[in-house]
Structures are given as C-alpha cells and as structure tokens.
Short mmCIF file of C-alpha atoms in Angstrom, two decimals:
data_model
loop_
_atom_site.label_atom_id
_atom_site.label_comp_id
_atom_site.label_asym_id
_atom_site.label_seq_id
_atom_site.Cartn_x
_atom_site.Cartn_y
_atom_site.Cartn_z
CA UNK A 676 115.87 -18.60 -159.12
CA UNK A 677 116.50 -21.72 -160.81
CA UNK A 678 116.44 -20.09 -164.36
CA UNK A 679 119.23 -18.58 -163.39
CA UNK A 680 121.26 -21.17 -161.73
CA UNK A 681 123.64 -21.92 -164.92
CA UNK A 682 124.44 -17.73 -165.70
CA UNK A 683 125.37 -17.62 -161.67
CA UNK A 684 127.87 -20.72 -161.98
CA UNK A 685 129.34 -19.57 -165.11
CA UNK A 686 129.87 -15.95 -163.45
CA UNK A 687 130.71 -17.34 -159.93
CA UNK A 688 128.23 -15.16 -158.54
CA UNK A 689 124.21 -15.27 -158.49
CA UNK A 690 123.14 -13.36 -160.88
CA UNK A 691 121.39 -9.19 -159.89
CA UNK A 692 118.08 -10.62 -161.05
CA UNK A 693 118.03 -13.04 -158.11
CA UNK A 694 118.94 -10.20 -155.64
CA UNK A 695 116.20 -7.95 -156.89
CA UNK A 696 113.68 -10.28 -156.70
CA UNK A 697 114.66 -11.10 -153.26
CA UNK A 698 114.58 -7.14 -152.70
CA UNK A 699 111.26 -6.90 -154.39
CA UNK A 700 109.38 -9.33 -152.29
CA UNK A 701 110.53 -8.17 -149.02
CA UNK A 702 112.44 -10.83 -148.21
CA UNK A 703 115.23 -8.96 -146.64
CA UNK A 704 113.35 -7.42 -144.40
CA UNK A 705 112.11 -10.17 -142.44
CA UNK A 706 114.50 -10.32 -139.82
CA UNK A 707 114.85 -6.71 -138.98
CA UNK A 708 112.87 -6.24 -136.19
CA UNK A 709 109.40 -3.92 -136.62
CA UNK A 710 110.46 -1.16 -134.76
CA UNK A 711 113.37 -0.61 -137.64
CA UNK A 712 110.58 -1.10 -140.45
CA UNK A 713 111.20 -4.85 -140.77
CA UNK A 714 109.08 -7.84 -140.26
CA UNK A 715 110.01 -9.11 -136.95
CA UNK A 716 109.74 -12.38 -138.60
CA UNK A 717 110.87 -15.03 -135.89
CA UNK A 718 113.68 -18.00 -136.35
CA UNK A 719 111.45 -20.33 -136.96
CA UNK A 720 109.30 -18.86 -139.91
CA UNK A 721 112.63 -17.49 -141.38
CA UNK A 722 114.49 -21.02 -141.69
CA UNK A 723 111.47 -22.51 -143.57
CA UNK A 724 111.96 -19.60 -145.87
CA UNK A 725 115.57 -19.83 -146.41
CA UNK A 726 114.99 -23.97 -146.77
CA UNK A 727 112.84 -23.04 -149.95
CA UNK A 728 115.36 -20.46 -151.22
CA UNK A 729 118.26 -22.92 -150.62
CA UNK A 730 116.05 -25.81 -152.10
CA UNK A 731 115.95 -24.36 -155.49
CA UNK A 732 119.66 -23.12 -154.95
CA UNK A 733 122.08 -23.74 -152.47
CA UNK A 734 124.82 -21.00 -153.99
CA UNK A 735 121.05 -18.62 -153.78
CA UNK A 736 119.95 -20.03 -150.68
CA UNK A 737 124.08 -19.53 -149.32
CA UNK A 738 124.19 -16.06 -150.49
CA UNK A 739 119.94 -14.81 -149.41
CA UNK A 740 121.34 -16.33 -145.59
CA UNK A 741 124.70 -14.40 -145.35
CA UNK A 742 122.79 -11.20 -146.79
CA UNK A 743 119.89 -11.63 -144.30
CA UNK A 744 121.59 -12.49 -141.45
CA UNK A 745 125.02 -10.46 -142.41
CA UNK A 746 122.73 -7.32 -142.17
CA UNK A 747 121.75 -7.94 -138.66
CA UNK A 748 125.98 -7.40 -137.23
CA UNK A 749 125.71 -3.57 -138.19
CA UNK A 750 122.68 -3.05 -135.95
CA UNK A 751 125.27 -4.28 -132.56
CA UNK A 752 128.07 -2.22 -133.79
CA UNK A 753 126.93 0.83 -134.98
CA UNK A 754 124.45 3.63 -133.78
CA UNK A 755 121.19 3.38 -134.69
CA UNK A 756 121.34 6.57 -137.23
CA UNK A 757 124.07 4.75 -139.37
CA UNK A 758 122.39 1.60 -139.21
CA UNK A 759 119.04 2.74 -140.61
CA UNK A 760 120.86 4.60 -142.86
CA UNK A 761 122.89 1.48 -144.37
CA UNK A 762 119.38 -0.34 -144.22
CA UNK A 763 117.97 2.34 -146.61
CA UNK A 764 114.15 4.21 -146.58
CA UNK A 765 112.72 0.05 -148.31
CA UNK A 766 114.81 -1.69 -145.53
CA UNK A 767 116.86 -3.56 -148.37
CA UNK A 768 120.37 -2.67 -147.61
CA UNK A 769 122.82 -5.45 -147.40
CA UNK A 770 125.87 -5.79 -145.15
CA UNK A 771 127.79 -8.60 -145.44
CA UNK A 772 131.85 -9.70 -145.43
CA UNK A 773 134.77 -11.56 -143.11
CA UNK A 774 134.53 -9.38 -139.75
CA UNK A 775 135.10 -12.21 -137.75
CA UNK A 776 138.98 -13.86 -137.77
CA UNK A 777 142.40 -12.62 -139.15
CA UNK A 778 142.54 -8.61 -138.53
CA UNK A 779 143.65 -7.76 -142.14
CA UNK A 780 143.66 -3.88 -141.87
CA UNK A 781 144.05 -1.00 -139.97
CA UNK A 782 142.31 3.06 -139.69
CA UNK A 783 143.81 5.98 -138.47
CA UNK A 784 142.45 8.94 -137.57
CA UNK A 785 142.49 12.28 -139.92
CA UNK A 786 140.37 14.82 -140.95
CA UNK A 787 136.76 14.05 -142.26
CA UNK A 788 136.87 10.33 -140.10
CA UNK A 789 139.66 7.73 -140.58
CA UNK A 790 142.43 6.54 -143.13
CA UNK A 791 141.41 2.43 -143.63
CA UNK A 792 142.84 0.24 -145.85
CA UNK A 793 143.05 -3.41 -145.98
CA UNK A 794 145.54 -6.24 -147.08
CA UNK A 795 143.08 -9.08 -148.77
CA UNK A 796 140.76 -11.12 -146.60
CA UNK A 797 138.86 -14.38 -147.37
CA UNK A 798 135.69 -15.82 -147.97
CA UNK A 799 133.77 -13.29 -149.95
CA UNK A 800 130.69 -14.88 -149.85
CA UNK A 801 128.05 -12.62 -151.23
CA UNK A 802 129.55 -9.33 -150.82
CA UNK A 803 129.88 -8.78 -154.55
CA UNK A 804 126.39 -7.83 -153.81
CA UNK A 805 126.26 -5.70 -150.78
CA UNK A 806 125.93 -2.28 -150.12
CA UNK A 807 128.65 -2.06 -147.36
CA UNK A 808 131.18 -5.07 -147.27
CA UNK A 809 132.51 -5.98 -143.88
CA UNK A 810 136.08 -5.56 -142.28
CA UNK A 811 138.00 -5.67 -139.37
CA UNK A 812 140.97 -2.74 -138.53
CA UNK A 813 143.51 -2.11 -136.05
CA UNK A 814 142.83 1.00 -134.52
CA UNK A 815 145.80 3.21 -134.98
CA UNK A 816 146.64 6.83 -133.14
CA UNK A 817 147.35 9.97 -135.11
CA UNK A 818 151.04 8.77 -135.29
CA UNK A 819 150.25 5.70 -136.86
CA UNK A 820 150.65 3.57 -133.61
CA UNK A 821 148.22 0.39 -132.20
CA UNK A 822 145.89 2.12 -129.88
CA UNK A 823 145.91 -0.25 -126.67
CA UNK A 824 143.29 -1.37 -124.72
CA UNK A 825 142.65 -2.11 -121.22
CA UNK A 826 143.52 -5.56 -121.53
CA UNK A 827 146.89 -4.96 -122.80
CA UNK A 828 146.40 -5.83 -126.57
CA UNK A 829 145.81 -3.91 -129.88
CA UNK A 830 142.03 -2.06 -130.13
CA UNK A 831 140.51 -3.76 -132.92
CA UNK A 832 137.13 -2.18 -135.10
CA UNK A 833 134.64 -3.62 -136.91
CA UNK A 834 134.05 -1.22 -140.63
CA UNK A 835 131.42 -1.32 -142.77
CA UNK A 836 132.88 -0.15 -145.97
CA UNK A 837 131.11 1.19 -149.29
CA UNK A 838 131.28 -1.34 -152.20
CA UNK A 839 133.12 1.08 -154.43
CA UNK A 840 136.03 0.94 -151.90
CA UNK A 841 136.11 -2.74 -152.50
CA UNK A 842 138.41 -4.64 -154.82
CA UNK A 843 137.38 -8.41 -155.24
CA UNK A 844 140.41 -10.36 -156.10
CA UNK A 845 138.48 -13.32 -157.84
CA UNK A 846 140.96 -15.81 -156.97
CA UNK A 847 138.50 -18.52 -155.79
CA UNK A 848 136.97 -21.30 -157.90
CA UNK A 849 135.52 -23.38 -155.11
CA UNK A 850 134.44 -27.06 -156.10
CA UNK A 851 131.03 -26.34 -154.82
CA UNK A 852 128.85 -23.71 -154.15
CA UNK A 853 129.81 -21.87 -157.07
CA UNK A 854 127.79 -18.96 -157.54
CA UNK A 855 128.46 -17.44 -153.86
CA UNK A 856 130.83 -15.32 -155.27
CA UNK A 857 133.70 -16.58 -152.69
CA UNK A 858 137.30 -15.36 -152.84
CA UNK A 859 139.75 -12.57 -151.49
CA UNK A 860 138.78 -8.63 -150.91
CA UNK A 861 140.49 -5.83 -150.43
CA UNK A 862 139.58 -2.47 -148.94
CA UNK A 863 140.94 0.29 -150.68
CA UNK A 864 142.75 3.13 -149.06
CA UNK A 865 140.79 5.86 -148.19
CA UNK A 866 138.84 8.03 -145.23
CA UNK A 867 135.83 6.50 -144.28
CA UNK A 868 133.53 8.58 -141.76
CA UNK A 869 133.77 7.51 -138.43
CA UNK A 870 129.94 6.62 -138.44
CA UNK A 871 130.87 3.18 -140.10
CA UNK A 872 133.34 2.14 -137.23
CA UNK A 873 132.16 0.34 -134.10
CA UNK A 874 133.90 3.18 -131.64
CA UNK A 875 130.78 4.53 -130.17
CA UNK A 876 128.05 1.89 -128.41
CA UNK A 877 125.91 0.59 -130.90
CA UNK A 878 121.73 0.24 -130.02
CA UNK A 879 121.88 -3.02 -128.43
CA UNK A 880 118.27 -3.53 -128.53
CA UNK A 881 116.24 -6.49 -126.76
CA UNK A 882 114.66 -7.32 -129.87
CA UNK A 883 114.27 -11.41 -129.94
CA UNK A 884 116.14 -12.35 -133.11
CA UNK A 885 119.41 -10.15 -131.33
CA UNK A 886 118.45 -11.73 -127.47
CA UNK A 887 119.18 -15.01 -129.59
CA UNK A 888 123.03 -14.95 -129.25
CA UNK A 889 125.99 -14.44 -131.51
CA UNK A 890 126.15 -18.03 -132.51
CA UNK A 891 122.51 -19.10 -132.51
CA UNK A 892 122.09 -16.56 -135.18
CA UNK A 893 124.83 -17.22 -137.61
CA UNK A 894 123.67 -20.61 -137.35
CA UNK A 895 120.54 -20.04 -139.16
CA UNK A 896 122.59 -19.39 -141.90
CA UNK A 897 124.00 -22.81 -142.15
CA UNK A 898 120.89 -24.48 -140.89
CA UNK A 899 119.03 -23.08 -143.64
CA UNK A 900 121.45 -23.75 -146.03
CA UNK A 901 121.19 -27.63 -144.81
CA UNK A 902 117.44 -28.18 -144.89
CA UNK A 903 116.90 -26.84 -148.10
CA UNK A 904 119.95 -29.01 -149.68
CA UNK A 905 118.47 -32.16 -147.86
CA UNK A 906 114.67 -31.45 -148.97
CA UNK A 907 116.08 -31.18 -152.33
CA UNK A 908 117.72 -34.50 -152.14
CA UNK A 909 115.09 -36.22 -150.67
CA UNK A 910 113.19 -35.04 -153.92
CA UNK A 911 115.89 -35.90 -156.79
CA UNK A 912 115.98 -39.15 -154.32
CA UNK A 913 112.83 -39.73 -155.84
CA UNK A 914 112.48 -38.49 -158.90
CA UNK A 915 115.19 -40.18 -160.17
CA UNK A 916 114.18 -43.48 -159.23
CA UNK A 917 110.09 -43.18 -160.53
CA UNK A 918 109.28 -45.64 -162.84
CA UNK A 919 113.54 -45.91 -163.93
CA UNK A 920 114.97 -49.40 -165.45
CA UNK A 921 118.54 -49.94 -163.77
CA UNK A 922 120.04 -53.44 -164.71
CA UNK A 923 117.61 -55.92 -164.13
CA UNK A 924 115.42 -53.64 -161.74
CA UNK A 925 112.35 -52.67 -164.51
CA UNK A 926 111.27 -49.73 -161.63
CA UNK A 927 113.72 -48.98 -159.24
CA UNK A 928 111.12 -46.63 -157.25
CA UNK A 929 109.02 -50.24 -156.69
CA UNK A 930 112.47 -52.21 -155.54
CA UNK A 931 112.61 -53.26 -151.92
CA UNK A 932 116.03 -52.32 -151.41
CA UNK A 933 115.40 -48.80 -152.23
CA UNK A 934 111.98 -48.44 -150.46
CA UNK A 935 114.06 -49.23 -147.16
CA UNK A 936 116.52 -46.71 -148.20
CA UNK A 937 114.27 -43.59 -149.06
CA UNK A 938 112.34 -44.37 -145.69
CA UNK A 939 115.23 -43.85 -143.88
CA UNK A 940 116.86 -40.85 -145.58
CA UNK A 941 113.14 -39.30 -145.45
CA UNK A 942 113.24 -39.57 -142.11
CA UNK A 943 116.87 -38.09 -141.41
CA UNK A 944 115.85 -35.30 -142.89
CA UNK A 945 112.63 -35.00 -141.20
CA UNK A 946 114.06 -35.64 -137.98
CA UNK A 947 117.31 -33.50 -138.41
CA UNK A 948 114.86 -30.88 -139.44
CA UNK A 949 112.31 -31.53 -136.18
CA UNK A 950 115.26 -31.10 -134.34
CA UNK A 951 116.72 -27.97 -135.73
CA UNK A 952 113.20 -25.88 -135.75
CA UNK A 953 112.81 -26.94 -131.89
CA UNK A 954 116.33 -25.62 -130.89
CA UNK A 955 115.31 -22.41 -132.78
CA UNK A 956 111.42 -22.59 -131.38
CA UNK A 957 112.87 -22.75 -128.04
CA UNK A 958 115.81 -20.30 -128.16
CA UNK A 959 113.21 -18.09 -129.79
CA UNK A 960 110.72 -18.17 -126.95
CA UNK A 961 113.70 -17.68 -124.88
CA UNK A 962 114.64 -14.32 -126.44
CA UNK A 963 111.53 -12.77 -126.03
CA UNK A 964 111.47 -13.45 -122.34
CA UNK A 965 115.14 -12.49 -121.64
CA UNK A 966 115.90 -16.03 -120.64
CA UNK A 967 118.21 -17.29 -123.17
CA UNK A 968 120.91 -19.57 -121.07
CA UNK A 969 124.06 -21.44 -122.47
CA UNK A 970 121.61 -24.28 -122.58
CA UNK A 971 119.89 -23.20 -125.29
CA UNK A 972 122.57 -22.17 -127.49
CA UNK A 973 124.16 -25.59 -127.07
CA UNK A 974 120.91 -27.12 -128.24
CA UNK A 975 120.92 -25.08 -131.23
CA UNK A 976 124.60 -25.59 -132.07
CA UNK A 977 124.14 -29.61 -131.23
CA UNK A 978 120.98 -29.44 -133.97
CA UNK A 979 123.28 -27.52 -136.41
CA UNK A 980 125.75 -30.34 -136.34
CA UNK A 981 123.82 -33.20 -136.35
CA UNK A 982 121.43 -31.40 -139.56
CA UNK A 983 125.36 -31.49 -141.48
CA UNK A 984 126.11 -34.82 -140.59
CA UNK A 985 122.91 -36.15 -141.37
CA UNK A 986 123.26 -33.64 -145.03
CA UNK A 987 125.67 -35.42 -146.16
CA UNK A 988 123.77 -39.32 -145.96
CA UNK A 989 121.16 -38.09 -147.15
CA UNK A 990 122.70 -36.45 -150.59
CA UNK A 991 125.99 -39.58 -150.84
CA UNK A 992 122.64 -41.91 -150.86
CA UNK A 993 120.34 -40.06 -153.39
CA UNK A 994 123.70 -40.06 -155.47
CA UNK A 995 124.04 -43.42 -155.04
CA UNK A 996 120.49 -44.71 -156.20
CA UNK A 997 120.67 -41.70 -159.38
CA UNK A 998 122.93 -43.47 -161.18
CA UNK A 999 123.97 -42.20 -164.21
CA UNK A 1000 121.85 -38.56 -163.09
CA UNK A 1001 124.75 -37.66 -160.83
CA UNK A 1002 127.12 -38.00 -163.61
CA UNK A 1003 126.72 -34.49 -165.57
CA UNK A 1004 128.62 -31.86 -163.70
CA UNK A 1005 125.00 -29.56 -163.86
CA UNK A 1006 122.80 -31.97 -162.95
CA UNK A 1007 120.76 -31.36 -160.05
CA UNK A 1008 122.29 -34.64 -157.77
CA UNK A 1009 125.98 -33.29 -159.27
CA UNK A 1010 125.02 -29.52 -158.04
CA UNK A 1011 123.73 -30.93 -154.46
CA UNK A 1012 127.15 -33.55 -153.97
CA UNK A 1013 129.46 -30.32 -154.79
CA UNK A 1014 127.72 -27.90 -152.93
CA UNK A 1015 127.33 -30.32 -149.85
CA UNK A 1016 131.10 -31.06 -149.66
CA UNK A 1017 131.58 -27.17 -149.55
CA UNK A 1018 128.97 -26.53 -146.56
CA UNK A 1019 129.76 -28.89 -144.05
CA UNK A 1020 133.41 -27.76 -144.17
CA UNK A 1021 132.77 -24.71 -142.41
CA UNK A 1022 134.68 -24.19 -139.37
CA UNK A 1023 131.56 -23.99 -137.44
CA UNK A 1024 130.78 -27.15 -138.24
CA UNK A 1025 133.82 -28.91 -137.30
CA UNK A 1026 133.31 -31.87 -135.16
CA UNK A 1027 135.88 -30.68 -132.59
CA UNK A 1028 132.74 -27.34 -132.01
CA UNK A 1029 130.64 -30.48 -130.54
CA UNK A 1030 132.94 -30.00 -127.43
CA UNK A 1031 131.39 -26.73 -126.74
CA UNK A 1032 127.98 -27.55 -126.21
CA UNK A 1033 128.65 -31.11 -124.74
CA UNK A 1034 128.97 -29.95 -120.94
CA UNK A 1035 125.75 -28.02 -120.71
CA UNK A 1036 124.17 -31.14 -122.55
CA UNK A 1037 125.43 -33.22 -120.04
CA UNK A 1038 125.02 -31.30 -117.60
CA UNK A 1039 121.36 -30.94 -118.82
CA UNK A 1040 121.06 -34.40 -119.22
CA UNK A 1041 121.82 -35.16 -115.41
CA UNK A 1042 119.41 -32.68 -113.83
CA UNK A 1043 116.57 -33.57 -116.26
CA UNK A 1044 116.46 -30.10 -117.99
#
C-alpha cells in the first residue's frame, strides 16, 4: 500500500492495485456475516485491521472503511437475492456513495423497472471504485408526481446504481486525504430494475455486526480511520526524533522535554484506543444477545469523539518535535497533519453530536450503569 501512496495522490484516487489486493486477501469479506459467505469477523478484530490499513495510508485506510462498511447498507435495503448478487459468487462486491442527506434525484416508474437520474451529489469518497455507487431518489408516480407517504411528505428510495451509470465530476481537490477520490457524482438517466431500489423489505437479519446500530457501525469507519493515523504518529513521533541534532539538543530522542511529551501522546493514543475497542467490545457482545440499548451506542459515539480530539494532539505534537520532517508536502508527518485536518471535520464528529449521547451518559452515570 505504501508503494503506491504517491501514484494515488497524484491521481486523487488509490490506485486498482490497492483494491485488488484488498480483494485478493479477503479483506472485504470480513464483515459480511457467514451465513452470506463472509467472515463474521466481529467489531473488534475488524478495527485493528482497518488501524493497520489506515496506518500505512489514511486516503487507503479512508477508502478500505467506506468500501467495507458501505457494503453492509445494501444488505438493510434490498432483498437478499439482489444483495448477494451485488456481493458477487468471491463476496468482493463494493457498494459505496452519499445515500444519507440532500435527496439529489428522483425514479419513476416505466417499463423494465424505473427512470432515475440524478442532479450531482457530494462526497464521493471511494466510489470511483465500486461496483454499485449509492443514491437517494424521490419516488415519483407514472405521471411524474412525488408519491406521498403516510406521514404526509415525499417517499424517498435508497438506489444502488451500476458504475457505468455514474459520471464523477472531479471537482474536488481536498487539502487532505487526497487519494479518496472525493468530489461530485452524477447518476445518469436511465431505467434501473426495480431490484436495486429499497421498495420491497430488505432481509433484516439479526446478524451482530447489523444488531450494532446505524451509527455504531458507520463509526467504525472513522474510528479506524483515527487509530491507524494516531499509531502512525506515535511512530514518526519517534522516528524522527532517534538519535536527531536540533539546535543545541545533540539527541532529541534522549531530551527530557521530549521524553515527557512522547509519554503522554503514547498514552492518548493508547487510552483513546482502550476506550474505543471497549465501546465496540461491549456493543458487540450486545448484538449478539439482542440487547443493544441507547446506552451503548452513546458509549461508542462518546469514544469516537474523544479518539478525534485526542487525533489531532497527538499528530500537532509529533509535527511539532519533527521539525524540518513536516516541512515537505509528501512527507509522512506532512501526509498525517493534512489528512487529520480532513477527518475530524466530518459532521459526525462535530462537537455539537456530543449532545446526543450526553443524557444516557448521565443518566448512566447516576444509576451506576
């Protein structure tokens, strides 16, 4: 993965030697659960594998998450049959795209399945490389009209559209996290069977990693994302300062100063990450009882937030000690301060999502859970 770092920045998108390897050691089948040919790998075991992924690249590790866990979303929305077709006969299929936000598009019923077409949506991330590219459509009658729902307001479907019905704009050039591939799509117009809408009730399964929750799952995107950044700084942390001359320091990796300093960013990042695989260890355990509660979803959304916060000390302090190492826009420190600024401005990440868990934390904290 590494060797291929510098082709994926210069074409804004990991390279298709990444993704096959990925493909080619099973890797994206570790979250499908067993009974759909997959692994059945739980939360736990698959953050410590996207932390190495993300370690060696965060623009890999960004991309292998929103593949991984992206593929999961089909197997709510659609039937089973279209699901394990998407997934493929080697379980390698990738789904990915913007279903969640702005409805950009709409689908109309006509002969052979539905008319769907988009205006351009945002984000991107990673679909360059998928098999079916998410999108969310208006539901339209025969005439062309917003079907309505019970609830008064416009039916809205999720799509899973073929990548040759995709146009990516390429109108991104993010300052980090550059070879995600992020920017505007489009779906072109054009009938799409009705197997690749959500109309019909998907197989809701009770496998654990879906039991989990909505948000404790898109989580281990980010989360993964985070500890493998964090590990990596921890490592330039020290690399950079072994056996290094810096003023009148003769070996800044034997300085006081900077002793203190590692000790505590080592331990951020050990803690953040203690923290993080507990949520997910519990939640986990959780799932496969059919226990989860609100409780633990706020425990894994507090750990997500506090791993982000504590990501970026941890990399604005090995910057600080590098020196001169963070000053080449492809060095590794320069690569982990741009890609940083990038993840922890996700909207899930905000601080104003802390006020989501915080009741059932203090609520928790009151009765001793």
């Amino acid at each position: 993965m590494e060797s291929e770092v510098a082709q994926g920045a210069e074409d804004r998108i990991i390279t298709a030697k990444v993704v096959q390897a990925w493909k080619d050691a099973g890797l994206y089948k570790l979250l499908l659960p067993a009974r759909l040919g997959g692994e059945g790998l739980d939360s736990v075991s698959f953050l410590q594998v996207g932390e190495e992924v993300s370690r060696q690249d965060a623009s890999s590790g960004w991309t292998f998450a929103i593949h991984t866990v992206g593929t999961l979303f089909p197997g709510l929305i659609l039937t089973e049959d279209a699901y394990l077709d998407l997934l493929g006969p080697d379980r390698a299929g990738i789904a990915c795209g913007f279903a969640f936000g702005k409805v950009p598009g709409t689908a109309r019923p006509v002969e052979g399945g539905y008319l769907v077409q988009s205006e351009p949506m945002p984000f991107g991330s990673g679909t360059q490389h998928a098999d079916r590219v998410a999108s969310m459509l208006f539901l339209l009658d025969e005439k062309g009209d917003n079907v309505i729902g019970d609830d008064g307001s416009p039916v809205v479907v999720n799509s899973y559209i073929d990548r040759s019905q995709i146009e990516w704009l390429h109108n991104w050039n993010p300052a980090g996290l550059h070879g995600t591939g992020s920017g505007h799509y489009r779906v072109r117009e054009h009938v799409l069977e009705k197997k690749w809408l959500s109309l019909a009730e998907g197989d809701r399964a009770g496998d654990p990693v879906y039991a989990q929750g909505f948000f404790a799952i898109v989580h281990m995107h980010h989360c993964s994302v985070a500890l493998g950044v964090a590990k990596r700084a921890v490592e330039e942390m020290a690399k950079s300062a072994k056996g290094r001359r810096r003023g009148e320091i003769p070996a800044l990796d034997e300085h006081p100063l900077f002793q203190a300093e590692f000790v505590r960013v080592d331990a951020e990042y050990r803690s953040a990450r203690a923290l993080v695989l507990e949520a997910y260890g519990s939640i986990w355990e959780a799932a496969t009882e059919g226990r989860v509660t609100e409780l633990h979803t706020a425990r894994v959304e507090q750990a997500a937030l506090h791993l982000h916060r504590v990501l970026s000390d941890i990399v604005s302090t090995a910057s600080l000690w590098a020196g001169s190492d963070a000053i080449p826009h492809d060095s590794a420190i320069a690569r982990l301060n741009a890609d940083t600024a990038v993840a922890v401005n996700h909207l899930l990440l905000s601080p104003h999502q802390a006020t989501k868990a915080a009741p059932h934390l203090l609520e928790a904290t009151l009765t001793d859970q």
